PDB file of N, CA and C and ligand atoms in Angstrom:
ATOM      1  N   MET A1404       0.838  -1.204   0.000  1.00 75.00           N
ATOM      2  CA  MET A1404       0.000   0.000   0.000  1.00 75.00           C
ATOM      3  C   MET A1404       0.869   1.248   0.000  1.00 75.00           C
ATOM      4  N   LYS A1405       0.652   2.056  -0.998  1.00 88.00           N
ATOM      5  CA  LYS A1405       1.419   3.298  -1.066  1.00 88.00           C
ATOM      6  C   LYS A1405       0.793   4.396  -0.217  1.00 88.00           C
ATOM      7  N   ILE A1406      -0.452   4.180   0.122  1.00 94.00           N
ATOM      8  CA  ILE A1406      -1.158   5.216   0.881  1.00 94.00           C
ATOM      9  C   ILE A1406      -1.248   4.802   2.341  1.00 94.00           C
ATOM     10  N   LYS A1407      -1.014   5.766   3.187  1.00 95.00           N
ATOM     11  CA  LYS A1407      -1.055   5.499   4.618  1.00 95.00           C
ATOM     12  C   LYS A1407      -2.071   6.395   5.303  1.00 95.00           C
ATOM     13  N   LYS A1408      -2.417   5.982   6.498  1.00 96.00           N
ATOM     14  CA  LYS A1408      -3.318   6.780   7.312  1.00 96.00           C
ATOM     15  C   LYS A1408      -2.733   8.185   7.495  1.00 96.00           C
ATOM     16  N   ASN A1409      -3.619   9.172   7.480  1.00 97.00           N
ATOM     17  CA  ASN A1409      -3.258  10.591   7.646  1.00 97.00           C
ATOM     18  C   ASN A1409      -2.603  11.226   6.421  1.00 97.00           C
ATOM     19  N   ASP A1410      -2.485  10.494   5.331  1.00 97.00           N
ATOM     20  CA  ASP A1410      -2.028  11.112   4.086  1.00 97.00           C
ATOM     21  C   ASP A1410      -3.125  12.035   3.576  1.00 97.00           C
ATOM     22  N   LYS A1411      -2.705  13.092   2.911  1.00 97.00           N
ATOM     23  CA  LYS A1411      -3.680  13.939   2.249  1.00 97.00           C
ATOM     24  C   LYS A1411      -3.809  13.434   0.812  1.00 97.00           C
ATOM     25  N   VAL A1412      -5.034  13.265   0.364  1.00 97.00           N
ATOM     26  CA  VAL A1412      -5.224  12.735  -0.985  1.00 97.00           C
ATOM     27  C   VAL A1412      -6.201  13.603  -1.779  1.00 97.00           C
ATOM     28  N   THR A1413      -6.064  13.522  -3.101  1.00 97.00           N
ATOM     29  CA  THR A1413      -7.011  14.169  -4.007  1.00 97.00           C
ATOM     30  C   THR A1413      -7.794  13.073  -4.711  1.00 97.00           C
ATOM     31  N   ILE A1414      -9.076  13.245  -4.760  1.00 96.00           N
ATOM     32  CA  ILE A1414      -9.904  12.276  -5.475  1.00 96.00           C
ATOM     33  C   ILE A1414      -9.859  12.610  -6.956  1.00 96.00           C
ATOM     34  N   GLN A1415      -9.579  11.584  -7.767  1.00 95.00           N
ATOM     35  CA  GLN A1415      -9.340  11.844  -9.182  1.00 95.00           C
ATOM     36  C   GLN A1415     -10.461  11.394 -10.091  1.00 95.00           C
ATOM     37  N   THR A1416     -11.469  10.813  -9.526  1.00 92.00           N
ATOM     38  CA  THR A1416     -12.568  10.368 -10.369  1.00 92.00           C
ATOM     39  C   THR A1416     -13.858  10.337  -9.546  1.00 92.00           C
ATOM     40  N   GLY A1417     -14.979  10.343 -10.232  1.00 88.00           N
ATOM     41  CA  GLY A1417     -16.262  10.242  -9.539  1.00 88.00           C
ATOM     42  C   GLY A1417     -16.832  11.574  -9.121  1.00 88.00           C
ATOM     43  N   LYS A1418     -17.863  11.538  -8.296  1.00 86.00           N
ATOM     44  CA  LYS A1418     -18.582  12.767  -7.972  1.00 86.00           C
ATOM     45  C   LYS A1418     -17.787  13.727  -7.098  1.00 86.00           C
ATOM     46  N   ASP A1419     -16.794  13.222  -6.390  1.00 92.00           N
ATOM     47  CA  ASP A1419     -15.972  14.083  -5.551  1.00 92.00           C
ATOM     48  C   ASP A1419     -14.640  14.430  -6.208  1.00 92.00           C
ATOM     49  N   LYS A1420     -14.572  14.270  -7.506  1.00 95.00           N
ATOM     50  CA  LYS A1420     -13.350  14.562  -8.250  1.00 95.00           C
ATOM     51  C   LYS A1420     -12.787  15.935  -7.908  1.00 95.00           C
ATOM     52  N   GLY A1421     -11.495  15.982  -7.636  1.00 96.00           N
ATOM     53  CA  GLY A1421     -10.845  17.247  -7.340  1.00 96.00           C
ATOM     54  C   GLY A1421     -10.857  17.638  -5.875  1.00 96.00           C
ATOM     55  N   LYS A1422     -11.661  16.946  -5.090  1.00 96.00           N
ATOM     56  CA  LYS A1422     -11.707  17.287  -3.666  1.00 96.00           C
ATOM     57  C   LYS A1422     -10.555  16.624  -2.929  1.00 96.00           C
ATOM     58  N   GLN A1423     -10.170  17.277  -1.852  1.00 96.00           N
ATOM     59  CA  GLN A1423      -9.074  16.728  -1.062  1.00 96.00           C
ATOM     60  C   GLN A1423      -9.543  16.351   0.327  1.00 96.00           C
ATOM     61  N   GLY A1424      -8.922  15.353   0.864  1.00 96.00           N
ATOM     62  CA  GLY A1424      -9.264  14.935   2.214  1.00 96.00           C
ATOM     63  C   GLY A1424      -8.127  14.154   2.832  1.00 96.00           C
ATOM     64  N   VAL A1425      -8.324  13.787   4.080  1.00 97.00           N
ATOM     65  CA  VAL A1425      -7.286  13.073   4.810  1.00 97.00           C
ATOM     66  C   VAL A1425      -7.726  11.615   4.999  1.00 97.00           C
ATOM     67  N   VAL A1426      -6.782  10.725   4.782  1.00 97.00           N
ATOM     68  CA  VAL A1426      -7.084   9.302   4.902  1.00 97.00           C
ATOM     69  C   VAL A1426      -7.320   8.941   6.369  1.00 97.00           C
ATOM     70  N   GLU A1427      -8.472   8.359   6.595  1.00 96.00           N
ATOM     71  CA  GLU A1427      -8.838   8.014   7.957  1.00 96.00           C
ATOM     72  C   GLU A1427      -8.486   6.550   8.260  1.00 96.00           C
ATOM     73  N   LYS A1428      -8.662   5.716   7.253  1.00 96.00           N
ATOM     74  CA  LYS A1428      -8.401   4.288   7.442  1.00 96.00           C
ATOM     75  C   LYS A1428      -7.931   3.687   6.135  1.00 96.00           C
ATOM     76  N   VAL A1429      -7.096   2.669   6.233  1.00 97.00           N
ATOM     77  CA  VAL A1429      -6.735   1.929   5.027  1.00 97.00           C
ATOM     78  C   VAL A1429      -7.136   0.473   5.197  1.00 97.00           C
ATOM     79  N   TYR A1430      -7.606  -0.097   4.109  1.00 96.00           N
ATOM     80  CA  TYR A1430      -7.974  -1.510   4.108  1.00 96.00           C
ATOM     81  C   TYR A1430      -7.099  -2.190   3.068  1.00 96.00           C
ATOM     82  N   PRO A1431      -5.901  -2.643   3.470  1.00 94.00           N
ATOM     83  CA  PRO A1431      -4.936  -3.176   2.488  1.00 94.00           C
ATOM     84  C   PRO A1431      -5.478  -4.367   1.698  1.00 94.00           C
ATOM     85  N   LYS A1432      -6.265  -5.213   2.325  1.00 95.00           N
ATOM     86  CA  LYS A1432      -6.776  -6.384   1.604  1.00 95.00           C
ATOM     87  C   LYS A1432      -7.707  -6.002   0.476  1.00 95.00           C
ATOM     88  N   GLN A1433      -8.504  -4.998   0.705  1.00 95.00           N
ATOM     89  CA  GLN A1433      -9.452  -4.558  -0.331  1.00 95.00           C
ATOM     90  C   GLN A1433      -8.867  -3.508  -1.253  1.00 95.00           C
ATOM     91  N   ASN A1434      -7.669  -2.991  -0.922  1.00 95.00           N
ATOM     92  CA  ASN A1434      -7.083  -1.893  -1.687  1.00 95.00           C
ATOM     93  C   ASN A1434      -7.942  -0.649  -1.645  1.00 95.00           C
ATOM     94  N   THR A1435      -8.577  -0.445  -0.528  1.00 97.00           N
ATOM     95  CA  THR A1435      -9.433   0.729  -0.401  1.00 97.00           C
ATOM     96  C   THR A1435      -9.019   1.553   0.809  1.00 97.00           C
ATOM     97  N   ILE A1436      -9.476   2.804   0.787  1.00 97.00           N
ATOM     98  CA  ILE A1436      -9.205   3.723   1.895  1.00 97.00           C
ATOM     99  C   ILE A1436     -10.485   4.473   2.239  1.00 97.00           C
ATOM    100  N   LEU A1437     -10.518   4.963   3.450  1.00 97.00           N
ATOM    101  CA  LEU A1437     -11.636   5.781   3.868  1.00 97.00           C
ATOM    102  C   LEU A1437     -11.116   7.205   4.055  1.00 97.00           C
ATOM    103  N   VAL A1438     -11.754   8.153   3.372  1.00 96.00           N
ATOM    104  CA  VAL A1438     -11.318   9.540   3.461  1.00 96.00           C
ATOM    105  C   VAL A1438     -12.374  10.328   4.233  1.00 96.00           C
ATOM    106  N   THR A1439     -11.929  10.989   5.282  1.00 92.00           N
ATOM    107  CA  THR A1439     -12.845  11.734   6.128  1.00 92.00           C
ATOM    108  C   THR A1439     -13.688  12.724   5.332  1.00 92.00           C
ATOM    109  N   GLY A1440     -14.982  12.601   5.440  1.00 90.00           N
ATOM    110  CA  GLY A1440     -15.895  13.569   4.839  1.00 90.00           C
ATOM    111  C   GLY A1440     -16.080  13.483   3.342  1.00 90.00           C
ATOM    112  N   LEU A1441     -15.468  12.492   2.695  1.00 93.00           N
ATOM    113  CA  LEU A1441     -15.610  12.377   1.245  1.00 93.00           C
ATOM    114  C   LEU A1441     -16.210  11.036   0.848  1.00 93.00           C
ATOM    115  N   ASN A1442     -16.744  11.027  -0.372  1.00 93.00           N
ATOM    116  CA  ASN A1442     -17.432   9.851  -0.903  1.00 93.00           C
ATOM    117  C   ASN A1442     -18.561   9.417   0.037  1.00 93.00           C
ATOM    118  N   LEU A1443     -19.327  10.398   0.466  1.00 91.00           N
ATOM    119  CA  LEU A1443     -20.409  10.120   1.402  1.00 91.00           C
ATOM    120  C   LEU A1443     -21.609   9.535   0.675  1.00 91.00           C
ATOM    121  N   TYR A1444     -22.276   8.689   1.348  1.00 90.00           N
ATOM    122  CA  TYR A1444     -23.555   8.250   0.813  1.00 90.00           C
ATOM    123  C   TYR A1444     -24.571   8.265   1.944  1.00 90.00           C
ATOM    124  N   LYS A1445     -25.788   8.371   1.563  1.00 92.00           N
ATOM    125  CA  LYS A1445     -26.845   8.477   2.559  1.00 92.00           C
ATOM    126  C   LYS A1445     -27.322   7.096   2.964  1.00 92.00           C
ATOM    127  N   LYS A1446     -27.417   6.942   4.247  1.00 90.00           N
ATOM    128  CA  LYS A1446     -27.827   5.650   4.769  1.00 90.00           C
ATOM    129  C   LYS A1446     -29.048   5.860   5.650  1.00 90.00           C
ATOM    130  N   HIS A1447     -30.024   5.029   5.416  1.00 90.00           N
ATOM    131  CA  HIS A1447     -31.228   5.120   6.236  1.00 90.00           C
ATOM    132  C   HIS A1447     -31.000   4.317   7.509  1.00 90.00           C
ATOM    133  N   VAL A1448     -31.289   4.934   8.617  1.00 87.00           N
ATOM    134  CA  VAL A1448     -31.108   4.207   9.877  1.00 87.00           C
ATOM    135  C   VAL A1448     -32.448   4.032  10.575  1.00 87.00           C
ATOM    136  N   ARG A1449     -32.544   2.931  11.250  1.00 88.00           N
ATOM    137  CA  ARG A1449     -33.768   2.646  11.995  1.00 88.00           C
ATOM    138  C   ARG A1449     -33.755   3.411  13.302  1.00 88.00           C
ATOM    139  N   LYS A1450     -34.893   3.465  13.892  1.00 88.00           N
ATOM    140  CA  LYS A1450     -34.984   4.089  15.205  1.00 88.00           C
ATOM    141  C   LYS A1450     -34.086   3.350  16.182  1.00 88.00           C
ATOM    142  N   SER A1451     -33.373   4.142  16.973  1.00 86.00           N
ATOM    143  CA  SER A1451     -32.508   3.527  17.971  1.00 86.00           C
ATOM    144  C   SER A1451     -32.424   4.479  19.147  1.00 86.00           C
ATOM    145  N   GLU A1452     -31.674   4.097  20.145  1.00 86.00           N
ATOM    146  CA  GLU A1452     -31.551   4.992  21.301  1.00 86.00           C
ATOM    147  C   GLU A1452     -30.844   6.287  20.938  1.00 86.00           C
ATOM    148  N   GLN A1453     -29.819   6.186  20.088  1.00 81.00           N
ATOM    149  CA  GLN A1453     -29.106   7.407  19.698  1.00 81.00           C
ATOM    150  C   GLN A1453     -29.944   8.248  18.740  1.00 81.00           C
ATOM    151  N   MET A1454     -30.776   7.604  17.966  1.00 80.00           N
ATOM    152  CA  MET A1454     -31.586   8.293  16.958  1.00 80.00           C
ATOM    153  C   MET A1454     -33.036   7.868  17.128  1.00 80.00           C
ATOM    154  N   PRO A1455     -33.696   8.498  18.079  1.00 87.00           N
ATOM    155  CA  PRO A1455     -35.064   8.051  18.395  1.00 87.00           C
ATOM    156  C   PRO A1455     -36.028   8.130  17.207  1.00 87.00           C
ATOM    157  N   LYS A1456     -35.747   9.033  16.296  1.00 85.00           N
ATOM    158  CA  LYS A1456     -36.655   9.179  15.160  1.00 85.00           C
ATOM    159  C   LYS A1456     -36.214   8.378  13.933  1.00 85.00           C
ATOM    160  N   GLY A1457     -35.014   7.830  13.992  1.00 86.00           N
ATOM    161  CA  GLY A1457     -34.475   7.190  12.804  1.00 86.00           C
ATOM    162  C   GLY A1457     -34.109   8.282  11.819  1.00 86.00           C
ATOM    163  N   GLY A1458     -33.859   7.945  10.580  1.00 89.00           N
ATOM    164  CA  GLY A1458     -33.592   8.999   9.603  1.00 89.00           C
ATOM    165  C   GLY A1458     -32.475   8.630   8.676  1.00 89.00           C
ATOM    166  N   ILE A1459     -31.860   9.688   8.124  1.00 90.00           N
ATOM    167  CA  ILE A1459     -30.817   9.471   7.130  1.00 90.00           C
ATOM    168  C   ILE A1459     -29.520  10.046   7.666  1.00 90.00           C
ATOM    169  N   VAL A1460     -28.475   9.258   7.629  1.00 89.00           N
ATOM    170  CA  VAL A1460     -27.163   9.770   8.019  1.00 89.00           C
ATOM    171  C   VAL A1460     -26.226   9.638   6.831  1.00 89.00           C
ATOM    172  N   GLU A1461     -25.202  10.483   6.805  1.00 89.00           N
ATOM    173  CA  GLU A1461     -24.220  10.399   5.729  1.00 89.00           C
ATOM    174  C   GLU A1461     -23.006   9.646   6.235  1.00 89.00           C
ATOM    175  N   VAL A1462     -22.656   8.611   5.504  1.00 87.00           N
ATOM    176  CA  VAL A1462     -21.564   7.738   5.924  1.00 87.00           C
ATOM    177  C   VAL A1462     -20.516   7.711   4.822  1.00 87.00           C
ATOM    178  N   PRO A1463     -19.237   7.882   5.181  1.00 88.00           N
ATOM    179  CA  PRO A1463     -18.219   7.786   4.130  1.00 88.00           C
ATOM    180  C   PRO A1463     -18.046   6.342   3.671  1.00 88.00           C
ATOM    181  N   ARG A1464     -17.908   6.176   2.384  1.00 93.00           N
ATOM    182  CA  ARG A1464     -17.746   4.845   1.816  1.00 93.00           C
ATOM    183  C   ARG A1464     -16.292   4.693   1.353  1.00 93.00           C
ATOM    184  N   PRO A1465     -15.686   3.537   1.553  1.00 95.00           N
ATOM    185  CA  PRO A1465     -14.286   3.386   1.128  1.00 95.00           C
ATOM    186  C   PRO A1465     -14.118   3.573  -0.381  1.00 95.00           C
ATOM    187  N   LEU A1466     -12.998   4.136  -0.754  1.00 94.00           N
ATOM    188  CA  LEU A1466     -12.661   4.375  -2.156  1.00 94.00           C
ATOM    189  C   LEU A1466     -11.511   3.467  -2.549  1.00 94.00           C
ATOM    190  N   ASN A1467     -11.504   3.024  -3.786  1.00 95.00           N
ATOM    191  CA  ASN A1467     -10.362   2.255  -4.262  1.00 95.00           C
ATOM    192  C   ASN A1467      -9.150   3.185  -4.367  1.00 95.00           C
ATOM    193  N   ILE A1468      -7.974   2.698  -3.993  1.00 94.00           N
ATOM    194  CA  ILE A1468      -6.792   3.563  -3.993  1.00 94.00           C
ATOM    195  C   ILE A1468      -6.431   4.060  -5.394  1.00 94.00           C
ATOM    196  N   SER A1469      -6.908   3.355  -6.421  1.00 93.00           N
ATOM    197  CA  SER A1469      -6.614   3.821  -7.778  1.00 93.00           C
ATOM    198  C   SER A1469      -7.363   5.105  -8.120  1.00 93.00           C
ATOM    199  N   LYS A1470      -8.337   5.455  -7.298  1.00 94.00           N
ATOM    200  CA  LYS A1470      -9.137   6.652  -7.579  1.00 94.00           C
ATOM    201  C   LYS A1470      -8.599   7.907  -6.908  1.00 94.00           C
ATOM    202  N   VAL A1471      -7.526   7.754  -6.154  1.00 96.00           N
ATOM    203  CA  VAL A1471      -6.989   8.918  -5.464  1.00 96.00           C
ATOM    204  C   VAL A1471      -5.507   9.090  -5.752  1.00 96.00           C
ATOM    205  N   GLY A1472      -5.040  10.309  -5.539  1.00 96.00           N
ATOM    206  CA  GLY A1472      -3.616  10.586  -5.661  1.00 96.00           C
ATOM    207  C   GLY A1472      -3.147  11.215  -4.361  1.00 96.00           C
ATOM    208  N   VAL A1473      -1.930  10.898  -3.965  1.00 96.00           N
ATOM    209  CA  VAL A1473      -1.402  11.442  -2.717  1.00 96.00           C
ATOM    210  C   VAL A1473      -0.891  12.861  -2.944  1.00 96.00           C
ATOM    211  N   VAL A1474      -1.220  13.741  -2.002  1.00 97.00           N
ATOM    212  CA  VAL A1474      -0.739  15.111  -2.073  1.00 97.00           C
ATOM    213  C   VAL A1474       0.559  15.178  -1.276  1.00 97.00           C
ATOM    214  N   CYS A1475       1.609  15.616  -1.951  1.00 97.00           N
ATOM    215  CA  CYS A1475       2.906  15.728  -1.290  1.00 97.00           C
ATOM    216  C   CYS A1475       2.871  16.903  -0.313  1.00 97.00           C
ATOM    217  N   PRO A1476       3.261  16.679   0.946  1.00 95.00           N
ATOM    218  CA  PRO A1476       3.223  17.775   1.921  1.00 95.00           C
ATOM    219  C   PRO A1476       4.277  18.845   1.659  1.00 95.00           C
ATOM    220  N   HIS A1477       5.242  18.532   0.789  1.00 96.00           N
ATOM    221  CA  HIS A1477       6.315  19.499   0.522  1.00 96.00           C
ATOM    222  C   HIS A1477       6.001  20.390  -0.673  1.00 96.00           C
ATOM    223  N   CYS A1478       5.625  19.763  -1.800  1.00 97.00           N
ATOM    224  CA  CYS A1478       5.369  20.597  -2.977  1.00 97.00           C
ATOM    225  C   CYS A1478       3.870  20.862  -3.180  1.00 97.00           C
ATOM    226  N   LYS A1479       3.035  20.289  -2.287  1.00 96.00           N
ATOM    227  CA  LYS A1479       1.589  20.553  -2.280  1.00 96.00           C
ATOM    228  C   LYS A1479       0.879  20.141  -3.567  1.00 96.00           C
ATOM    229  N   LYS A1480       1.482  19.229  -4.282  1.00 96.00           N
ATOM    230  CA  LYS A1480       0.861  18.777  -5.517  1.00 96.00           C
ATOM    231  C   LYS A1480       0.456  17.319  -5.388  1.00 96.00           C
ATOM    232  N   THR A1481      -0.489  16.928  -6.235  1.00 96.00           N
ATOM    233  CA  THR A1481      -0.855  15.516  -6.280  1.00 96.00           C
ATOM    234  C   THR A1481       0.225  14.833  -7.097  1.00 96.00           C
ATOM    235  N   VAL A1482       0.922  13.901  -6.476  1.00 95.00           N
ATOM    236  CA  VAL A1482       2.120  13.351  -7.098  1.00 95.00           C
ATOM    237  C   VAL A1482       2.096  11.834  -7.152  1.00 95.00           C
ATOM    238  N   ARG A1483       3.042  11.310  -7.917  1.00 94.00           N
ATOM    239  CA  ARG A1483       3.266   9.871  -7.924  1.00 94.00           C
ATOM    240  C   ARG A1483       4.277   9.582  -6.828  1.00 94.00           C
ATOM    241  N   ILE A1484       4.122   8.421  -6.241  1.00 93.00           N
ATOM    242  CA  ILE A1484       5.004   8.065  -5.149  1.00 93.00           C
ATOM    243  C   ILE A1484       6.002   7.014  -5.597  1.00 93.00           C
ATOM    244  N   GLY A1485       7.228   7.200  -5.170  1.00 95.00           N
ATOM    245  CA  GLY A1485       8.253   6.211  -5.456  1.00 95.00           C
ATOM    246  C   GLY A1485       8.833   5.728  -4.141  1.00 95.00           C
ATOM    247  N   TYR A1486       9.735   4.783  -4.237  1.00 94.00           N
ATOM    248  CA  TYR A1486      10.369   4.300  -3.021  1.00 94.00           C
ATOM    249  C   TYR A1486      11.864   4.485  -3.105  1.00 94.00           C
ATOM    250  N   GLN A1487      12.441   4.681  -1.942  1.00 93.00           N
ATOM    251  CA  GLN A1487      13.872   4.854  -1.857  1.00 93.00           C
ATOM    252  C   GLN A1487      14.336   3.980  -0.706  1.00 93.00           C
ATOM    253  N   ILE A1488      15.388   3.233  -0.933  1.00 93.00           N
ATOM    254  CA  ILE A1488      15.893   2.403   0.162  1.00 93.00           C
ATOM    255  C   ILE A1488      17.263   2.922   0.565  1.00 93.00           C
ATOM    256  N   GLU A1489      17.339   3.302   1.795  1.00 89.00           N
ATOM    257  CA  GLU A1489      18.583   3.862   2.309  1.00 89.00           C
ATOM    258  C   GLU A1489      18.873   3.224   3.656  1.00 89.00           C
ATOM    259  N   ALA A1490      20.064   2.697   3.811  1.00 90.00           N
ATOM    260  CA  ALA A1490      20.468   2.020   5.046  1.00 90.00           C
ATOM    261  C   ALA A1490      19.440   0.967   5.459  1.00 90.00           C
ATOM    262  N   GLY A1491      18.926   0.272   4.445  1.00 93.00           N
ATOM    263  CA  GLY A1491      17.985  -0.805   4.719  1.00 93.00           C
ATOM    264  C   GLY A1491      16.578  -0.359   5.064  1.00 93.00           C
ATOM    265  N   LYS A1492      16.362   0.922   5.025  1.00 93.00           N
ATOM    266  CA  LYS A1492      15.044   1.437   5.383  1.00 93.00           C
ATOM    267  C   LYS A1492      14.332   1.945   4.133  1.00 93.00           C
ATOM    268  N   LYS A1493      13.120   1.507   3.989  1.00 93.00           N
ATOM    269  CA  LYS A1493      12.348   1.882   2.808  1.00 93.00           C
ATOM    270  C   LYS A1493      11.518   3.127   3.112  1.00 93.00           C
ATOM    271  N   SER A1494      11.696   4.141   2.294  1.00 93.00           N
ATOM    272  CA  SER A1494      10.918   5.357   2.499  1.00 93.00           C
ATOM    273  C   SER A1494      10.134   5.669   1.246  1.00 93.00           C
ATOM    274  N   ARG A1495       9.045   6.359   1.425  1.00 95.00           N
ATOM    275  CA  ARG A1495       8.268   6.810   0.270  1.00 95.00           C
ATOM    276  C   ARG A1495       8.806   8.175  -0.127  1.00 95.00           C
ATOM    277  N   ILE A1496       8.977   8.361  -1.406  1.00 96.00           N
ATOM    278  CA  ILE A1496       9.408   9.684  -1.861  1.00 96.00           C
ATOM    279  C   ILE A1496       8.458  10.240  -2.909  1.00 96.00           C
ATOM    280  N   CYS A1497       8.413  11.535  -2.944  1.00 97.00           N
ATOM    281  CA  CYS A1497       7.627  12.243  -3.945  1.00 97.00           C
ATOM    282  C   CYS A1497       8.444  12.225  -5.227  1.00 97.00           C
ATOM    283  N   LYS A1498       7.831  11.807  -6.330  1.00 96.00           N
ATOM    284  CA  LYS A1498       8.589  11.739  -7.582  1.00 96.00           C
ATOM    285  C   LYS A1498       8.843  13.112  -8.179  1.00 96.00           C
ATOM    286  N   LYS A1499       8.142  14.125  -7.702  1.00 96.00           N
ATOM    287  CA  LYS A1499       8.368  15.474  -8.228  1.00 96.00           C
ATOM    288  C   LYS A1499       9.506  16.170  -7.507  1.00 96.00           C
ATOM    289  N   CYS A1500       9.373  16.291  -6.176  1.00 97.00           N
ATOM    290  CA  CYS A1500      10.384  17.083  -5.459  1.00 97.00           C
ATOM    291  C   CYS A1500      11.409  16.201  -4.730  1.00 97.00           C
ATOM    292  N   LYS A1501      11.221  14.880  -4.824  1.00 95.00           N
ATOM    293  CA  LYS A1501      12.168  13.905  -4.254  1.00 95.00           C
ATOM    294  C   LYS A1501      12.262  13.940  -2.738  1.00 95.00           C
ATOM    295  N   SER A1502      11.353  14.576  -2.088  1.00 95.00           N
ATOM    296  CA  SER A1502      11.449  14.577  -0.639  1.00 95.00           C
ATOM    297  C   SER A1502      10.692  13.370  -0.067  1.00 95.00           C
ATOM    298  N   ILE A1503      11.079  12.990   1.123  1.00 94.00           N
ATOM    299  CA  ILE A1503      10.456  11.833   1.772  1.00 94.00           C
ATOM    300  C   ILE A1503       9.092  12.224   2.317  1.00 94.00           C
ATOM    301  N   ILE A1504       8.126  11.392   1.996  1.00 92.00           N
ATOM    302  CA  ILE A1504       6.768  11.652   2.475  1.00 92.00           C
ATOM    303  C   ILE A1504       6.524  10.783   3.712  1.00 92.00           C
TER     304      ILE A1504
HETATM  305 ZN1  LIG B2487       6.779  16.806  -3.541  1.00 95.81          ZN
END
């Protein structure tokens, strides 16, 4: 997984195209991520103690990682990520500005 929790990402396809958000969760097996406040869908909920009237809540739905691009914290652009191995340690690097993400 090239994307990690707390990465800033840009959505590159779908109804939220162009929007940015922060990765809240990653699901490596499914190759999906959950981005706070994005890719929301409306879910009908039944009456419960927390929601005595029931109703509709907006829940973020996981996105496939192929639909997002990571925003480099250094050059502030949506970039491709590469890897660099130095002293046996693997780091992610921004392919544009070459800094470690
Ligand atoms: Zn960069």
